């Protein structure tokens, strides 16, 4: 495309995981850093457990809230399967930062039960499919890292931390932390900062051999 | 967005969703009365006005439906106050009666009506195109493309409304409402609210017969004046390009067209229309004159396209119009950059670097391992229990099941696959009135609490008056759950009802209307409710059962805030005989099974502790974790 290329990413997850908070933290970080940002969001109804996504476009001469197919620099997914669900948006060799934990929807559980099978969709089969598009995949056990940070609800912070290690990401770790702090209640700040650091470390360890990363 | 951005008295910048930018515009414009009925994709406008209410002096209300909300803000506008309402596309159908008459009576204080269409039916029953309301009612209409423009446009709309003494329609689509970006804020300068005197308003708002005929002529004069004004509107923007190919577009279509043009490396002239009724015809004519071909990029109906064709005809221009008429664009579904680029490439012969079909095909192949993640009832949702009881009760009976609009609409999806109709708000009662006399089957109507107040009440009055053989299930979960758990007329005190309001009990309404067979039950009591449903089905005449139980999301939030523990259930693995009724027939997101022993397992972090699954299990294998014995399951 002509015009300045920015950083495009798809945030994905399951309803109730806090994807809007994730987008708010990133959006506020962009604002503070003087970066242009637009999003296109799909979270119309309030029931939990559905698939939700937000397109986020940082910098770049673009107006469309939706990223064209095959143009996203990254997919960040709070749930493992949802990272693959939006794979058409990822560019060749784009980055996937995803939860290694899968949330199996009742549709899958019930089907396996009826067919007397136990072969739940596995992380490995998801990763194998993704590798057709990219090798830059960080599957992070965000829940255990969040537990380690002392706040199981801080999975979002783990992922923002993970993003900060990408050299191609237009915001620094400091700027991202500022955005996160803006949307968090004060008492949650310390544990979320710890979760951020753990996410950053985990993503660095997985991705540094494959793409340009910033040292935590 | 943070609430602090909405209430910040100073100018500056904020990261905001378009719906929030609309609220900010209202606050900066000193709006004094706002009233709503929730509906995606506009619900955040209501929610944000509600959240910020304590900081300002505007009157905020959630009305029974969009018509009452529109009339509420129209009444205050007639009294001279600035007002705003918003609704989804189909909401304006409900409010249309008032809306069309307001085009005749006019208003006084600046009045803005935001209507959001939903191309792709993300959360609506149709892809209705709300743009026809503008010209139909002679009410001016503006369309923003992004949050920043939405803020500026809403602020401007208040001024237009006051200048021309008529409401202004601000028309959006889902991709505009749910778009966030960096919005420049102006200062908040508000005058203290002070009641007015009707004698000082000095107006009448009346329309019938001879007066209506005069009003119509005034509306036509007003439209001509508005068109004149819009010819110079800063919201109609021409971007000069190269050659003789141009694009006319509006709303998010503009965003797609600009990005698609860049991708194709073409430089079309672009006219972005912000005022889409009345259209600035002179501006459009001047834009068209030097062109040989023009593409019209707009989702849904060929509203602009037909207008452009008429202008070309009237002005005797020789410009070929490309769009829906030429088959380059569809009237169905929403667009994106890839779709618009493909069409523009076909029109111009430009090389299209955006791959489309190959990427989608590969992605679909890769995704074939994924199970669907359809929306389902939440853990603890009372509707799951209600529907279970209904399905048990109707075994062996021939029934017709008219569903309505709300979370319970999802009865249509697996595992229930249970709905014969769903039309629009409140229609379950009306459709049943037509079916009861002509079908041999038992006719059932299911409607939620908020929908009951919104549009089902006239249908219920009708059913009682006609003495129709209908079984009516009213699902009362205390809030308007689907749109984000907003309060409604039946929300109890202590469960969200604002101070100073009077709760209306659904059963008292039914009783007053004259419903003779009336039961109020706990939705969670599946076993007990089966017999009551059978009795209602056997009753000759309208029978009502009110299934009452808090929306699980709403109830759990209140529990968490007040420190009431949520005690999850667990499966006693030794007792589980593995028929998986709790899984196959229940689809609770908290219940799965373990691959090693196939025994069911309840995920404690998701379980809301409703215990309904314990009633489904024939082997008594499910108990609360705090109970003695079972439930000491190890966490995986």
GROMACS .gro file of N, CA and C in nm, chain A residues 15-124:
model
  330
   15UNK      N    1  -1.593  -1.400   2.467
   15UNK     CA    2  -1.668  -1.300   2.542
   15UNK      C    3  -1.653  -1.318   2.692
   16UNK      N    4  -1.618  -1.210   2.761
   16UNK     CA    5  -1.600  -1.217   2.906
   16UNK      C    6  -1.453  -1.215   2.946
   17UNK      N    7  -1.362  -1.231   2.849
   17UNK     CA    8  -1.219  -1.235   2.883
   17UNK      C    9  -1.157  -1.097   2.901
   18UNK      N   10  -1.231  -0.993   2.863
   18UNK     CA   11  -1.179  -0.859   2.887
   18UNK      C   12  -1.104  -0.800   2.769
   19UNK      N   13  -1.150  -0.831   2.649
   19UNK     CA   14  -1.082  -0.783   2.529
   19UNK      C   15  -1.097  -0.631   2.514
   20UNK      N   16  -1.210  -0.577   2.563
   20UNK     CA   17  -1.232  -0.433   2.552
   20UNK      C   18  -1.132  -0.358   2.642
   21UNK      N   19  -1.105  -0.416   2.758
   21UNK     CA   20  -1.007  -0.357   2.848
   21UNK      C   21  -0.869  -0.360   2.783
   22UNK      N   22  -0.837  -0.470   2.717
   22UNK     CA   23  -0.708  -0.482   2.648
   22UNK      C   24  -0.694  -0.371   2.544
   23UNK      N   25  -0.800  -0.353   2.465
   23UNK     CA   26  -0.799  -0.252   2.361
   23UNK      C   27  -0.790  -0.111   2.421
   24UNK      N   28  -0.858  -0.091   2.533
   24UNK     CA   29  -0.853   0.040   2.600
   24UNK      C   30  -0.713   0.072   2.651
   25UNK      N   31  -0.648  -0.028   2.706
   25UNK     CA   32  -0.512  -0.007   2.757
   25UNK      C   33  -0.420   0.030   2.641
   26UNK      N   34  -0.431  -0.044   2.530
   26UNK     CA   35  -0.345  -0.018   2.414
   26UNK      C   36  -0.378   0.118   2.352
   27UNK      N   37  -0.506   0.147   2.342
   27UNK     CA   38  -0.548   0.275   2.284
   27UNK      C   39  -0.498   0.393   2.365
   28UNK      N   40  -0.505   0.381   2.497
   28UNK     CA   41  -0.457   0.490   2.582
   28UNK      C   42  -0.306   0.503   2.576
   29UNK      N   43  -0.239   0.389   2.558
   29UNK     CA   44  -0.093   0.394   2.542
   29UNK      C   45  -0.058   0.469   2.413
   30UNK      N   46  -0.133   0.443   2.308
   30UNK     CA   47  -0.109   0.512   2.180
   30UNK      C   48  -0.132   0.662   2.196
   31UNK      N   49  -0.241   0.696   2.263
   31UNK     CA   50  -0.273   0.837   2.284
   31UNK      C   51  -0.159   0.908   2.356
   32UNK      N   52  -0.111   0.845   2.464
   32UNK     CA   53  -0.004   0.906   2.543
   32UNK      C   54   0.125   0.915   2.463
   33UNK      N   55   0.145   0.820   2.371
   33UNK     CA   56   0.269   0.817   2.294
   33UNK      C   57   0.258   0.901   2.166
   34UNK      N   58   0.142   0.963   2.146
   34UNK     CA   59   0.125   1.046   2.027
   34UNK      C   60   0.110   0.965   1.899
   35UNK      N   61   0.066   0.841   1.912
   35UNK     CA   62   0.045   0.756   1.794
   35UNK      C   63  -0.101   0.761   1.753
   36UNK      N   64  -0.125   0.769   1.624
   36UNK     CA   65  -0.260   0.759   1.572
   36UNK      C   66  -0.310   0.616   1.593
   37UNK      N   67  -0.436   0.600   1.627
   37UNK     CA   68  -0.488   0.463   1.643
   37UNK      C   69  -0.637   0.460   1.610
   38UNK      N   70  -0.679   0.355   1.541
   38UNK     CA   71  -0.823   0.332   1.522
   38UNK      C   72  -0.853   0.185   1.546
   39UNK      N   73  -0.975   0.159   1.586
   39UNK     CA   74  -1.014   0.019   1.606
   39UNK      C   75  -1.149  -0.008   1.541
   40UNK      N   76  -1.171  -0.132   1.508
   40UNK     CA   77  -1.302  -0.181   1.468
   40UNK      C   78  -1.336  -0.296   1.561
   41UNK      N   79  -1.449  -0.288   1.628
   41UNK     CA   80  -1.475  -0.382   1.737
   41UNK      C   81  -1.603  -0.459   1.713
   42UNK      N   82  -1.601  -0.586   1.748
   42UNK     CA   83  -1.724  -0.662   1.741
   42UNK      C   84  -1.752  -0.729   1.874
   43UNK      N   85  -1.839  -0.666   1.949
   43UNK     CA   86  -1.878  -0.722   2.079
   43UNK      C   87  -2.018  -0.672   2.108
   44UNK      N   88  -2.108  -0.698   2.015
   44UNK     CA   89  -2.240  -0.636   2.022
   44UNK      C   90  -2.327  -0.685   2.136
   45UNK      N   91  -2.332  -0.813   2.158
   45UNK     CA   92  -2.425  -0.867   2.256
   45UNK      C   93  -2.349  -0.906   2.382
   46UNK      N   94  -2.423  -0.918   2.489
   46UNK     CA   95  -2.353  -0.927   2.617
   46UNK      C   96  -2.329  -1.069   2.665
   47UNK      N   97  -2.389  -1.170   2.598
   47UNK     CA   98  -2.368  -1.305   2.650
   47UNK      C   99  -2.220  -1.340   2.644
   48UNK      N  100  -2.181  -1.422   2.740
   48UNK     CA  101  -2.044  -1.469   2.743
   48UNK      C  102  -2.025  -1.585   2.646
   49UNK      N  103  -1.903  -1.621   2.628
   49UNK     CA  104  -1.867  -1.745   2.559
   49UNK      C  105  -1.869  -1.737   2.407
   50UNK      N  106  -1.910  -1.626   2.348
   50UNK     CA  107  -1.904  -1.614   2.203
   50UNK      C  108  -1.766  -1.567   2.160
   51UNK      N  109  -1.740  -1.574   2.030
   51UNK     CA  110  -1.613  -1.528   1.976
   51UNK      C  111  -1.617  -1.375   1.961
   52UNK      N  112  -1.514  -1.306   2.009
   52UNK     CA  113  -1.510  -1.159   1.997
   52UNK      C  114  -1.376  -1.116   1.939
   53UNK      N  115  -1.376  -1.004   1.868
   53UNK     CA  116  -1.249  -0.955   1.815
   53UNK      C  117  -1.250  -0.803   1.808
   54UNK      N  118  -1.130  -0.747   1.809
   54UNK     CA  119  -1.112  -0.604   1.786
   54UNK      C  120  -0.995  -0.587   1.689
   55UNK      N  121  -1.018  -0.514   1.582
   55UNK     CA  122  -0.907  -0.478   1.492
   55UNK      C  123  -0.846  -0.350   1.545
   56UNK      N  124  -0.715  -0.347   1.556
   56UNK     CA  125  -0.650  -0.227   1.606
   56UNK      C  126  -0.540  -0.186   1.509
   57UNK      N  127  -0.543  -0.059   1.467
   57UNK     CA  128  -0.450  -0.011   1.365
   57UNK      C  129  -0.374   0.109   1.419
   58UNK      N  130  -0.246   0.089   1.443
   58UNK     CA  131  -0.164   0.191   1.507
   58UNK      C  132  -0.075   0.258   1.403
   59UNK      N  133  -0.074   0.392   1.404
   59UNK     CA  134   0.005   0.466   1.304
   59UNK      C  135  -0.054   0.438   1.167
   60UNK      N  136   0.020   0.465   1.064
   60UNK     CA  137  -0.026   0.424   0.931
   60UNK      C  138  -0.130   0.515   0.872
   61UNK      N  139  -0.123   0.532   0.741
   61UNK     CA  140  -0.220   0.615   0.669
   61UNK      C  141  -0.340   0.529   0.632
   62UNK      N  142  -0.420   0.495   0.727
   62UNK     CA  143  -0.540   0.415   0.699
   62UNK      C  144  -0.660   0.477   0.768
   63UNK      N  145  -0.776   0.457   0.708
   63UNK     CA  146  -0.901   0.505   0.767
   63UNK      C  147  -0.993   0.390   0.807
   64UNK      N  148  -0.980   0.276   0.737
   64UNK     CA  149  -1.073   0.166   0.762
   64UNK      C  150  -1.052   0.106   0.900
   65UNK      N  151  -1.163   0.089   0.975
   65UNK     CA  152  -1.149   0.026   1.106
   65UNK      C  153  -1.121  -0.124   1.096
   66UNK      N  154  -1.140  -0.180   0.978
   66UNK     CA  155  -1.114  -0.323   0.959
   66UNK      C  156  -0.985  -0.341   0.878
   67UNK      N  157  -0.904  -0.435   0.920
   67UNK     CA  158  -0.779  -0.465   0.850
   67UNK      C  159  -0.812  -0.552   0.728
   68UNK      N  160  -0.755  -0.520   0.612
   68UNK     CA  161  -0.778  -0.609   0.497
   68UNK      C  162  -0.718  -0.748   0.523
   69UNK      N  163  -0.776  -0.848   0.460
   69UNK     CA  164  -0.723  -0.985   0.476
   69UNK      C  165  -0.575  -0.987   0.443
   70UNK      N  166  -0.501  -1.064   0.519
   70UNK     CA  167  -0.359  -1.085   0.490
   70UNK      C  168  -0.271  -0.966   0.519
   71UNK      N  169  -0.317  -0.870   0.599
   71UNK     CA  170  -0.238  -0.749   0.622
   71UNK      C  171  -0.202  -0.725   0.768
   72UNK      N  172  -0.257  -0.806   0.859
   72UNK     CA  173  -0.229  -0.780   1.001
   72UNK      C  174  -0.086  -0.821   1.035
   73UNK      N  175  -0.019  -0.737   1.111
   73UNK     CA  176   0.116  -0.768   1.155
   73UNK      C  177   0.115  -0.870   1.268
   74UNK      N  178   0.006  -0.869   1.343
   74UNK     CA  179   0.000  -0.961   1.458
   74UNK      C  180  -0.143  -0.998   1.492
   75UNK      N  181  -0.156  -1.115   1.551
   75UNK     CA  182  -0.280  -1.154   1.617
   75UNK      C  183  -0.246  -1.176   1.764
   76UNK      N  184  -0.322  -1.114   1.852
   76UNK     CA  185  -0.305  -1.136   1.995
   76UNK      C  186  -0.434  -1.199   2.043
   77UNK      N  187  -0.425  -1.320   2.095
   77UNK     CA  188  -0.549  -1.389   2.130
   77UNK      C  189  -0.546  -1.439   2.274
   78UNK      N  190  -0.650  -1.400   2.346
   78UNK     CA  191  -0.661  -1.437   2.487
   78UNK      C  192  -0.701  -1.584   2.502
   79UNK      N  193  -0.736  -1.646   2.389
   79UNK     CA  194  -0.772  -1.788   2.392
   79UNK      C  195  -0.709  -1.852   2.270
   80UNK      N  196  -0.667  -1.978   2.284
   80UNK     CA  197  -0.588  -2.043   2.180
   80UNK      C  198  -0.659  -2.059   2.046
   81UNK      N  199  -0.781  -2.112   2.048
   81UNK     CA  200  -0.850  -2.140   1.922
   81UNK      C  201  -0.886  -2.011   1.848
   82UNK      N  202  -0.916  -1.907   1.923
   82UNK     CA  203  -0.961  -1.782   1.860
   82UNK      C  204  -0.849  -1.716   1.780
   83UNK      N  205  -0.724  -1.750   1.811
   83UNK     CA  206  -0.613  -1.697   1.732
   83UNK      C  207  -0.620  -1.751   1.589
   84UNK      N  208  -0.661  -1.877   1.577
   84UNK     CA  209  -0.670  -1.938   1.443
   84UNK      C  210  -0.797  -1.891   1.370
   85UNK      N  211  -0.899  -1.857   1.446
   85UNK     CA  212  -1.027  -1.820   1.384
   85UNK      C  213  -1.014  -1.696   1.295
   86UNK      N  214  -0.916  -1.612   1.324
   86UNK     CA  215  -0.902  -1.488   1.245
   86UNK      C  216  -0.774  -1.488   1.162
   87UNK      N  217  -0.728  -1.607   1.128
   87UNK     CA  218  -0.599  -1.624   1.061
   87UNK      C  219  -0.597  -1.556   0.922
   88UNK      N  220  -0.714  -1.538   0.861
   88UNK     CA  221  -0.716  -1.475   0.728
   88UNK      C  222  -0.665  -1.331   0.733
   89UNK      N  223  -0.664  -1.272   0.849
   89UNK     CA  224  -0.617  -1.133   0.858
   89UNK      C  225  -0.465  -1.123   0.868
   90UNK      N  226  -0.400  -1.233   0.910
   90UNK     CA  227  -0.255  -1.226   0.936
   90UNK      C  228  -0.176  -1.229   0.806
   91UNK      N  229  -0.074  -1.143   0.799
   91UNK     CA  230   0.015  -1.146   0.682
   91UNK      C  231   0.108  -1.267   0.693
   92UNK      N  232   0.168  -1.303   0.581
   92UNK     CA  233   0.265  -1.412   0.582
   92UNK      C  234   0.374  -1.378   0.682
   93UNK      N  235   0.405  -1.471   0.769
   93UNK     CA  236   0.509  -1.452   0.871
   93UNK      C  237   0.480  -1.338   0.968
   94UNK      N  238   0.352  -1.309   0.986
   94UNK     CA  239   0.314  -1.218   1.094
   94UNK      C  240   0.334  -1.287   1.228
   95UNK      N  241   0.308  -1.214   1.335
   95UNK     CA  242   0.332  -1.269   1.469
   95UNK      C  243   0.199  -1.311   1.533
   96UNK      N  244   0.201  -1.425   1.599
   96UNK     CA  245   0.084  -1.465   1.679
   96UNK      C  246   0.128  -1.475   1.825
   97UNK      N  247   0.063  -1.398   1.910
   97UNK     CA  248   0.084  -1.411   2.054
   97UNK      C  249  -0.047  -1.460   2.110
   98UNK      N  250  -0.045  -1.580   2.164
   98UNK     CA  251  -0.173  -1.643   2.201
   98UNK      C  252  -0.164  -1.714   2.334
   99UNK      N  253  -0.280  -1.736   2.390
   99UNK     CA  254  -0.289  -1.815   2.512
   99UNK      C  255  -0.271  -1.962   2.476
  100UNK      N  256  -0.194  -2.034   2.553
  100UNK     CA  257  -0.181  -2.177   2.525
  100UNK      C  258  -0.302  -2.253   2.581
  101UNK      N  259  -0.380  -2.185   2.662
  101UNK     CA  260  -0.498  -2.249   2.721
  101UNK      C  261  -0.615  -2.241   2.622
  102UNK      N  262  -0.681  -2.352   2.602
  102UNK     CA  263  -0.796  -2.353   2.512
  102UNK      C  264  -0.924  -2.359   2.596
  103UNK      N  265  -1.023  -2.283   2.553
  103UNK     CA  266  -1.155  -2.293   2.616
  103UNK      C  267  -1.244  -2.369   2.519
  104UNK      N  268  -1.279  -2.490   2.558
  104UNK     CA  269  -1.356  -2.575   2.467
  104UNK      C  270  -1.503  -2.536   2.472
  105UNK      N  271  -1.560  -2.494   2.360
  105UNK     CA  272  -1.701  -2.452   2.363
  105UNK      C  273  -1.794  -2.572   2.380
  106UNK      N  274  -1.909  -2.550   2.442
  106UNK     CA  275  -2.005  -2.658   2.464
  106UNK      C  276  -2.041  -2.734   2.336
  107UNK      N  277  -2.037  -2.665   2.222
  107UNK     CA  278  -2.067  -2.733   2.095
  107UNK      C  279  -1.968  -2.847   2.073
  108UNK      N  280  -1.841  -2.822   2.100
  108UNK     CA  281  -1.738  -2.924   2.082
  108UNK      C  282  -1.751  -3.035   2.187
  109UNK      N  283  -1.769  -2.994   2.311
  109UNK     CA  284  -1.778  -3.091   2.421
  109UNK      C  285  -1.896  -3.186   2.397
  110UNK      N  286  -2.010  -3.129   2.358
  110UNK     CA  287  -2.130  -3.211   2.339
  110UNK      C  288  -2.114  -3.305   2.219
  111UNK      N  289  -2.050  -3.256   2.115
  111UNK     CA  290  -2.031  -3.341   1.996
  111UNK      C  291  -1.943  -3.461   2.031
  112UNK      N  292  -1.833  -3.436   2.101
  112UNK     CA  293  -1.744  -3.545   2.140
  112UNK      C  294  -1.816  -3.643   2.230
  113UNK      N  295  -1.896  -3.589   2.321
  113UNK     CA  296  -1.971  -3.676   2.412
  113UNK      C  297  -2.065  -3.767   2.333
  114UNK      N  298  -2.138  -3.709   2.240
  114UNK     CA  299  -2.234  -3.788   2.161
  114UNK      C  300  -2.163  -3.895   2.079
  115UNK      N  301  -2.046  -3.858   2.027
  115UNK     CA  302  -1.973  -3.952   1.940
  115UNK      C  303  -1.881  -4.043   2.020
  116UNK      N  304  -1.893  -4.034   2.152
  116UNK     CA  305  -1.811  -4.116   2.243
  116UNK      C  306  -1.661  -4.102   2.212
  117UNK      N  307  -1.621  -3.979   2.188
  117UNK     CA  308  -1.479  -3.953   2.159
  117UNK      C  309  -1.420  -3.864   2.269
  118UNK      N  310  -1.289  -3.862   2.273
  118UNK     CA  311  -1.222  -3.778   2.374
  118UNK      C  312  -1.116  -3.688   2.310
  119UNK      N  313  -1.115  -3.684   2.178
  119UNK     CA  314  -1.008  -3.608   2.111
  119UNK      C  315  -1.046  -3.460   2.098
  120UNK      N  316  -1.038  -3.391   2.210
  120UNK     CA  317  -1.059  -3.246   2.211
  120UNK      C  318  -0.958  -3.180   2.117
  121UNK      N  319  -0.997  -3.068   2.059
  121UNK     CA  320  -0.902  -2.993   1.977
  121UNK      C  321  -0.781  -2.962   2.065
  122UNK      N  322  -0.663  -2.994   2.015
  122UNK     CA  323  -0.542  -2.979   2.096
  122UNK      C  324  -0.461  -2.859   2.049
  123UNK      N  325  -0.385  -2.804   2.141
  123UNK     CA  326  -0.300  -2.689   2.109
  123UNK      C  327  -0.208  -2.721   1.992
  124UNK      N  328  -0.153  -2.842   1.991
  124UNK     CA  329  -0.059  -2.878   1.885
  124UNK      C  330  -0.122  -2.871   1.746
   0.00000   0.00000   0.00000
